[in-house]
Structures are given as structure tokens and as C-alpha cells.
Amino acid sequence: VYHLVNTTKERLKKQMKGVFTGELVQCLENILSKDQQAIIFQNRRGYAPYLKCQVCAYTPQCPNCSVTLTYHLYYNQLRCHYCGYKQKMLDTCPTCESTDLDLVGFGTEKIEEDLRHIFPKAKIQRMDLDTTRRKYSYQQIIDRFEQGDIDILIGTQMVSKGLDFGKVDLVGVLDIDRIMHFPDFRSHERAFQLITQVGGRAGRRTGKGLVLIQTASPAHRLLKMISEHDYQQFYLHEIREREKYKYPPFTRLIRLTLKSQDQELGYRAAQELASRLIQGLGKSRVLGPQEPVIAKLRNLYLMELYIKLEKNVGQMEAVKKKLSDEIARLNKTPAYRAIRVIPDVDPY
């Protein structure tokens, strides 16, 4: 059974306990009293996604990537999840020297802390990249949960994959809105798949599992289809959208990623490549260039181009040849010799 809980209403009524709604806390109490188990799903590790100065709004960024640093309580560090950069937790803001620094959002570490505070006697375990780095640690956590040594398992995507636990009667899903609204044409498909997968861990033996989803948008069409197991309706809606906007499976996509140590040079190279491809393929088939969501990774600036092609037999080889020629031509230009162009056919 899927049940949606409105986090906006719960906040207004002041019924939230940390990151948990009163309803989810009540369900967890019931589970623990019956000696059953629960899984809490949050697809973001760390303690909090970012740190923010309440005076000047400064937020620590990774010097190598265009992402905010995530705070990890266990290490008391700010870390980049892309390149591994880490630094000590800040006591004062480096911009205005204020000590009024707040952690914004929540990851698996924060959930673990809140749960230990609410249920001090419960046996709680976190399963994410940080707790499963050591050899065999993943399997050890799974074995302990299977044997009943863990009451509540908090995890990222790794808890959703094909695990069969007999005593799990509750799955709590937090922060589904962030997954649903990610800027990607497949975000709804991924949300449907992920929630159906993780929800499938509940009630596998008893058939009475409850999947409780916390959301600020309980009336959203996608959540209604997920909670009603209406894959047919979801598929029909999604396929119409993709046909309308000419996305796969109605087209083939090729993504070209340009990497450069110089941001301006990378932008000019992307513009140059785009104009050449438009001449050869037509304006309707070439999208971009634009910066991706994360525009800098490991000290390299990124630009992206997408080639959107009708599914004509034999066309792909001709287009690949055209791309190969244009990339080679770009790299022969002295100014753009250092630019790396990485093609990815059907990246999704």
C-alpha cells in the first residue's frame, strides 16, 4: 500500500520531528512495537547538502567542480562527491567572518541522527557509500538486517535493488520531490522506477507492506500513478510527451561533451562546432551548446551539444562520420587543439 504525506501541511501544523512527518514517526513506532523492520530511503548521502552563511549567503563550493560541498558529520568535513576534494568544517564565514552558519537540507547522516534522537532504543544502521567502503561491509550490513540485528535501515539507492527481507513492513521515502523535478527528460521515469523498486522491499512475505512517501506535492500526477501502481497510465502519458517533443524512443540522441581548461575557449569551440554541425545536419537536429547542470568537473569546464536524429535506417553511420570529421577538423584548429570532445551515442 502506498500512502502520500503532505510535508507542507505537517510543517504548518508543527508536527515535523526533524526531517520526519508525525505520520511516519507513528508508523515507525508501530513497526518497532511489533518487532518488525523498516527501511528509510533518501538518495543523498552525507549530513547536509550544503552550508550557508545566514548573513551574506556565502556557500562553500568545490574549487575543482561547480558544485557545493556536502557536510559529512562523521568526518566533520565538507566534501565534493565528484572529485573527492575535502576541507575542514568552517566555524566562521570566510567572506564576512560571521559565525551564523547553517546547514541546509538533509542526507542519510542527518536522518540517522534524527532517528537516534527519536528512537534511542532502536537499532539503527546507515547503508550508503560512506558505510560500505570497506571490503565485505555491504554484505555484513545486509546479513545483520536479515538476522534482525537492525530495526531501521537508512539507505541510498543501494537499498532498492533486489533485496528480500522477511520482516520489512514499512518503507519511508524522503525528498521524492528533488528526484521528480530533476532537469532531465527521464526524471519521471527514474522516480517511478526508483520508488517502485524501493517500495517492493516492504511486505514481501506478509503482503501487508506500507510505503509512506513524504512530499510537498501530494496532488502531483506522477505520485498518484506511483501510489496506484498505474504503470499503463504512466507509460501512455510519458510516451505521448516524448513523441510530442521528439525524445527517445522516437529519436536517437548523441551527446557531445567539450572539456576545456579555459571556460571562454571551451564556449567558443562549442559555438564553432555547433555552427558547423547545423550547416551539415540542419538547425532542428542540433541542440545547444549549453552548460550542463554541473558545468565544471575536476578543473575542466564543460559544454554540451545534443544531436537529435529521426530513426532512419542507415542514417546513424553517416552522421557519426560527419561528427568524426568535424571533431577532427576542430582539433586541427590551433586555438582548439587542447579541447577534448567526447561523443556519447544514446547516453540515456
C-alpha positions as CSV (number, residue, x, y, z in Angstrom):
1,V,0.0,0.0,0.0
2,Y,1.3,3.4,-1.0
3,H,0.4,6.5,1.1
4,L,1.4,10.1,0.5
5,V,2.0,12.5,3.4
6,N,1.9,16.3,2.8
7,T,5.1,17.8,4.3
8,T,3.8,21.4,3.8
9,K,0.8,20.8,6.0
10,E,2.8,18.9,8.6
11,R,5.2,21.9,8.8
12,L,2.4,24.4,9.2
13,K,0.9,22.3,12.0
14,K,4.4,22.0,13.5
15,Q,4.1,18.2,13.5
16,M,7.5,17.6,11.9
17,K,10.2,15.8,14.0
18,G,13.5,16.7,12.4
19,V,13.0,15.6,8.8
20,F,10.2,13.2,9.6
21,T,6.4,13.8,9.5
22,G,4.4,12.9,12.5
23,E,2.7,10.2,10.5
24,L,6.0,8.5,9.5
25,V,7.2,8.6,13.2
26,Q,3.9,7.0,14.3
27,C,4.3,4.2,11.7
28,L,7.9,3.6,12.8
29,E,6.6,3.3,16.4
30,N,4.1,0.7,15.4
31,I,6.7,-1.3,13.4
32,L,9.1,-1.3,16.4
33,S,6.4,-2.3,18.8
34,K,5.6,-5.3,16.6
35,D,9.3,-6.3,16.3
36,Q,9.1,-5.7,12.5
37,Q,11.7,-3.8,10.4
38,A,11.7,-0.6,8.4
39,I,13.7,0.9,5.5
40,I,14.1,4.7,5.2
41,F,15.1,5.8,1.7
42,Q,17.0,9.0,0.9
43,N,19.0,9.2,-2.3
44,R,21.6,11.7,-0.9
45,R,24.4,10.7,1.4
46,G,26.2,13.0,3.9
47,Y,24.7,15.0,6.7
48,A,23.6,18.1,4.8
49,P,23.8,19.1,1.1
50,Y,25.4,22.4,1.8
51,L,26.4,25.0,4.4
52,K,25.1,28.6,4.1
53,C,26.1,31.9,5.9
54,Q,22.9,33.5,7.2
55,V,24.4,37.0,6.9
56,C,26.0,37.1,3.4
57,A,24.6,33.9,1.9
58,Y,28.1,32.5,1.2
59,T,28.1,28.8,0.4
60,P,31.4,26.7,0.2
61,Q,32.0,25.5,-3.3
62,C,34.4,22.8,-4.6
63,P,37.4,24.6,-6.2
64,N,37.6,21.9,-8.9
65,C,33.9,21.4,-9.7
66,S,30.9,23.7,-9.9
67,V,29.1,22.1,-7.0
68,T,28.5,22.9,-3.4
69,L,30.4,20.9,-0.8
70,T,28.4,18.4,1.2
71,Y,28.9,18.3,5.0
72,H,29.8,14.9,6.5
73,L,29.3,14.7,10.2
74,Y,31.3,11.5,10.8
75,Y,34.5,13.1,9.3
76,N,33.5,16.7,10.3
77,Q,34.4,17.7,6.8
78,L,33.0,19.4,3.7
79,R,33.4,17.1,0.7
80,C,32.9,17.1,-3.0
81,H,31.1,13.9,-4.2
82,Y,32.6,14.3,-7.7
83,C,36.3,14.8,-7.4
84,G,36.8,13.8,-3.7
85,Y,38.1,17.3,-2.6
86,K,37.7,17.8,1.2
87,Q,38.2,20.5,3.7
88,K,37.6,21.1,7.4
89,M,34.2,22.2,8.6
90,L,34.1,26.0,8.8
91,D,33.5,27.9,12.1
92,T,33.3,31.3,10.5
93,C,32.3,32.6,7.1
94,P,35.5,33.4,5.1
95,T,33.6,36.3,3.4
96,C,32.0,38.3,6.2
97,E,33.5,36.5,9.3
98,S,30.1,35.7,10.7
99,T,29.7,32.6,12.9
100,D,26.0,32.3,11.8
101,L,26.5,29.3,9.5
102,D,23.5,26.9,8.9
103,L,23.4,23.5,7.3
104,V,20.7,23.3,4.6
105,G,18.8,20.2,3.5
106,F,19.5,16.6,4.8
107,G,21.3,13.5,3.8
108,T,21.5,9.9,5.2
109,E,23.7,11.0,8.1
110,K,21.2,13.7,9.3
111,I,18.4,11.1,9.0
112,E,20.4,8.7,11.2
113,E,21.0,11.4,13.8
114,D,17.3,12.4,13.9
115,L,16.2,8.7,14.2
116,R,18.6,8.0,17.1
117,H,17.2,11.1,18.9
118,I,13.5,10.0,18.3
119,F,14.1,6.2,18.9
120,P,17.1,6.0,21.3
121,K,16.5,2.2,22.0
122,A,16.1,1.2,18.3
123,K,19.0,-0.5,16.4
124,I,19.7,1.8,13.5
125,Q,22.1,1.4,10.6
126,R,23.0,3.5,7.6
127,M,23.9,2.0,4.3
128,D,25.5,4.3,1.8
129,L,28.8,4.8,0.0
130,D,30.4,6.0,3.3
131,T,29.5,3.0,5.4
132,T,30.2,0.4,2.7
133,R,33.6,1.4,1.5
134,R,35.4,-1.4,3.4
135,K,35.6,-4.8,1.9
136,Y,32.6,-7.0,2.8
137,S,30.9,-4.2,4.8
138,Y,27.9,-4.1,2.4
139,Q,27.3,-7.8,2.8
140,Q,27.8,-7.6,6.6
141,I,25.0,-4.9,6.9
142,I,22.7,-7.0,4.7
143,D,23.4,-10.1,6.8
144,R,22.8,-8.2,10.1
145,F,19.5,-6.8,8.8
146,E,18.4,-10.2,7.6
147,Q,19.2,-11.7,11.0
148,G,17.2,-9.0,12.8
149,D,20.1,-7.2,14.4
150,I,19.0,-3.9,12.8
151,D,15.5,-2.4,13.3
152,I,15.7,0.5,10.9
153,L,17.9,0.6,7.8
154,I,18.6,4.0,6.3
155,G,19.9,3.9,2.7
156,T,20.5,5.4,-0.7
157,Q,19.7,3.7,-4.0
158,M,21.6,0.6,-2.9
159,V,18.8,-0.5,-0.6
160,S,16.3,-0.6,-3.5
161,K,18.0,-3.3,-5.6
162,G,16.5,-6.8,-5.4
163,L,16.9,-7.4,-1.6
164,D,14.4,-9.8,0.0
165,F,13.8,-9.2,3.8
166,G,11.0,-11.1,5.5
167,K,10.3,-8.6,8.4
168,V,10.2,-5.3,6.5
169,D,6.7,-4.0,6.7
170,L,7.4,-0.2,6.2
171,V,9.4,1.8,3.7
172,G,9.7,5.5,4.2
173,V,10.6,7.6,1.2
174,L,12.0,11.1,1.9
175,D,12.7,14.0,-0.6
176,I,10.9,12.5,-3.6
177,D,10.3,16.0,-5.0
178,R,14.0,16.5,-5.7
179,I,14.1,13.3,-7.8
180,M,10.9,14.1,-9.7
181,H,11.9,17.7,-10.6
182,F,15.5,17.0,-11.7
183,P,16.1,18.8,-15.1
184,D,16.1,15.7,-17.3
185,F,13.5,14.3,-19.7
186,R,13.8,10.9,-17.9
187,S,13.3,12.2,-14.3
188,H,9.7,11.0,-14.0
189,E,10.7,7.6,-15.4
190,R,13.6,7.3,-12.9
191,A,11.3,8.4,-10.0
192,F,8.7,5.8,-10.9
193,Q,11.3,3.1,-11.3
194,L,13.1,4.0,-8.0
195,I,10.0,4.3,-5.8
196,T,8.5,1.1,-7.2
197,Q,11.8,-0.7,-6.6
198,V,12.4,0.5,-3.1
199,G,8.7,0.1,-2.3
200,G,8.9,-3.5,-3.4
201,R,11.1,-4.2,-0.2
202,A,8.0,-3.8,2.0
203,G,5.7,-6.7,2.8
204,R,7.4,-9.3,0.7
205,R,6.4,-12.2,2.9
206,T,3.3,-10.8,4.7
207,G,1.8,-8.9,1.7
208,K,0.8,-6.1,4.1
209,G,3.7,-3.6,3.5
210,L,3.2,0.1,3.7
211,V,5.2,2.6,1.6
212,L,4.9,6.1,3.0
213,I,6.1,8.9,0.7
214,Q,6.8,12.3,2.2
215,T,6.1,15.1,-0.4
216,A,5.3,18.7,-0.8
217,S,3.2,17.9,-3.9
218,P,0.8,15.1,-3.0
219,A,-1.6,16.0,-5.8
220,H,1.1,15.5,-8.5
221,R,0.0,13.2,-11.3
222,L,3.2,11.1,-11.1
223,L,2.8,10.4,-7.4
224,K,-0.9,9.4,-8.0
225,M,0.2,6.9,-10.7
226,I,3.0,5.5,-8.5
227,S,0.7,5.1,-5.5
228,E,-1.9,3.3,-7.6
229,H,0.7,1.1,-9.4
230,D,-0.7,2.5,-12.7
231,Y,2.2,1.8,-15.0
232,Q,-0.1,1.7,-18.0
233,Q,-1.3,5.3,-17.5
234,F,2.2,6.4,-16.6
235,Y,3.6,4.8,-19.8
236,L,0.9,6.4,-22.0
237,H,1.4,9.9,-20.6
238,E,5.2,9.6,-20.8
239,I,5.3,8.2,-24.3
240,R,2.9,11.0,-25.6
241,E,5.2,13.6,-24.1
242,R,8.3,12.1,-25.7
243,E,6.6,11.9,-29.1
244,K,5.5,15.5,-28.8
245,Y,8.9,16.8,-28.0
246,K,10.8,14.3,-30.2
247,Y,12.7,12.5,-27.4
248,P,13.8,8.8,-27.3
249,P,12.5,6.3,-28.2
250,F,11.2,8.3,-31.2
251,T,14.6,9.7,-31.9
252,R,18.3,8.8,-31.4
253,L,20.4,11.2,-29.2
254,I,24.1,11.9,-29.4
255,R,25.6,14.0,-26.7
256,L,28.9,15.8,-27.4
257,T,30.7,17.0,-24.3
258,L,33.5,19.5,-24.7
259,K,36.1,19.7,-21.9
260,S,38.4,22.7,-21.6
261,Q,40.8,24.2,-19.0
262,D,39.7,27.7,-20.3
263,Q,36.0,28.4,-19.9
264,E,35.8,31.1,-22.7
265,L,37.8,28.9,-25.1
266,G,35.5,26.0,-24.4
267,Y,32.5,28.1,-25.1
268,R,33.9,29.4,-28.4
269,A,34.9,25.9,-29.5
270,A,31.3,24.7,-28.7
271,Q,29.8,27.5,-30.7
272,E,32.1,26.8,-33.7
273,L,31.3,23.1,-33.6
274,A,27.6,23.7,-33.3
275,S,27.5,26.1,-36.3
276,R,29.4,23.5,-38.5
277,L,27.0,20.8,-37.5
278,I,24.0,22.9,-38.1
279,Q,25.3,23.5,-41.7
280,G,25.6,19.8,-42.3
281,L,22.7,18.4,-40.3
282,G,20.1,21.3,-40.1
283,K,19.2,23.6,-37.2
284,S,16.3,21.3,-35.9
285,R,18.7,18.5,-35.2
286,V,21.4,20.3,-33.2
287,L,20.6,21.5,-29.7
288,G,22.9,23.8,-27.8
289,P,25.6,24.5,-27.0
290,Q,24.8,25.0,-23.3
291,E,26.4,24.4,-20.0
292,P,25.3,21.1,-18.3
293,V,23.8,21.1,-14.7
294,I,27.4,20.7,-13.4
295,A,29.5,23.0,-15.6
296,K,32.9,22.2,-14.1
297,L,34.3,18.9,-13.1
298,R,37.9,18.2,-11.9
299,N,39.1,21.6,-13.0
300,L,37.7,21.2,-16.5
301,Y,34.9,23.4,-17.9
302,L,32.1,21.5,-19.7
303,M,29.9,22.5,-22.6
304,E,27.3,20.1,-24.2
305,L,25.7,19.7,-27.6
306,Y,23.0,17.3,-28.5
307,I,22.2,15.8,-31.9
308,K,18.6,14.6,-32.2
309,L,18.0,12.3,-35.1
310,E,15.0,10.6,-36.6
311,K,15.2,6.8,-36.6
312,N,16.1,6.3,-40.2
313,V,17.9,3.1,-41.2
314,G,21.5,3.8,-42.2
315,Q,21.4,7.4,-41.2
316,M,23.4,6.9,-38.0
317,E,26.6,5.8,-39.7
318,A,26.5,8.9,-42.0
319,V,26.0,11.2,-39.0
320,K,28.8,9.5,-37.0
321,K,31.1,10.1,-40.0
322,K,30.1,13.7,-40.1
323,L,30.7,14.1,-36.4
324,S,34.0,12.4,-36.5
325,D,35.2,14.7,-39.4
326,E,34.0,17.9,-37.6
327,I,35.6,16.9,-34.3
328,A,38.9,16.2,-36.2
329,R,38.6,19.5,-38.0
330,L,38.1,21.3,-34.7
331,N,41.1,19.7,-33.1
332,K,43.3,20.7,-36.1
333,T,42.5,24.3,-35.5
334,P,45.5,25.6,-33.4
335,A,43.3,27.5,-30.9
336,Y,41.2,24.5,-30.1
337,R,43.9,21.8,-30.1
338,A,43.6,21.4,-26.3
339,I,39.8,20.9,-26.4
340,R,38.6,17.4,-25.8
341,V,35.3,16.3,-27.4
342,I,33.7,13.2,-26.0
343,P,30.7,11.7,-28.1
344,D,28.2,9.5,-26.4
345,V,25.6,7.8,-28.5
346,D,22.2,7.2,-26.8
347,P,23.5,8.4,-23.4
348,Y,20.3,7.6,-21.7
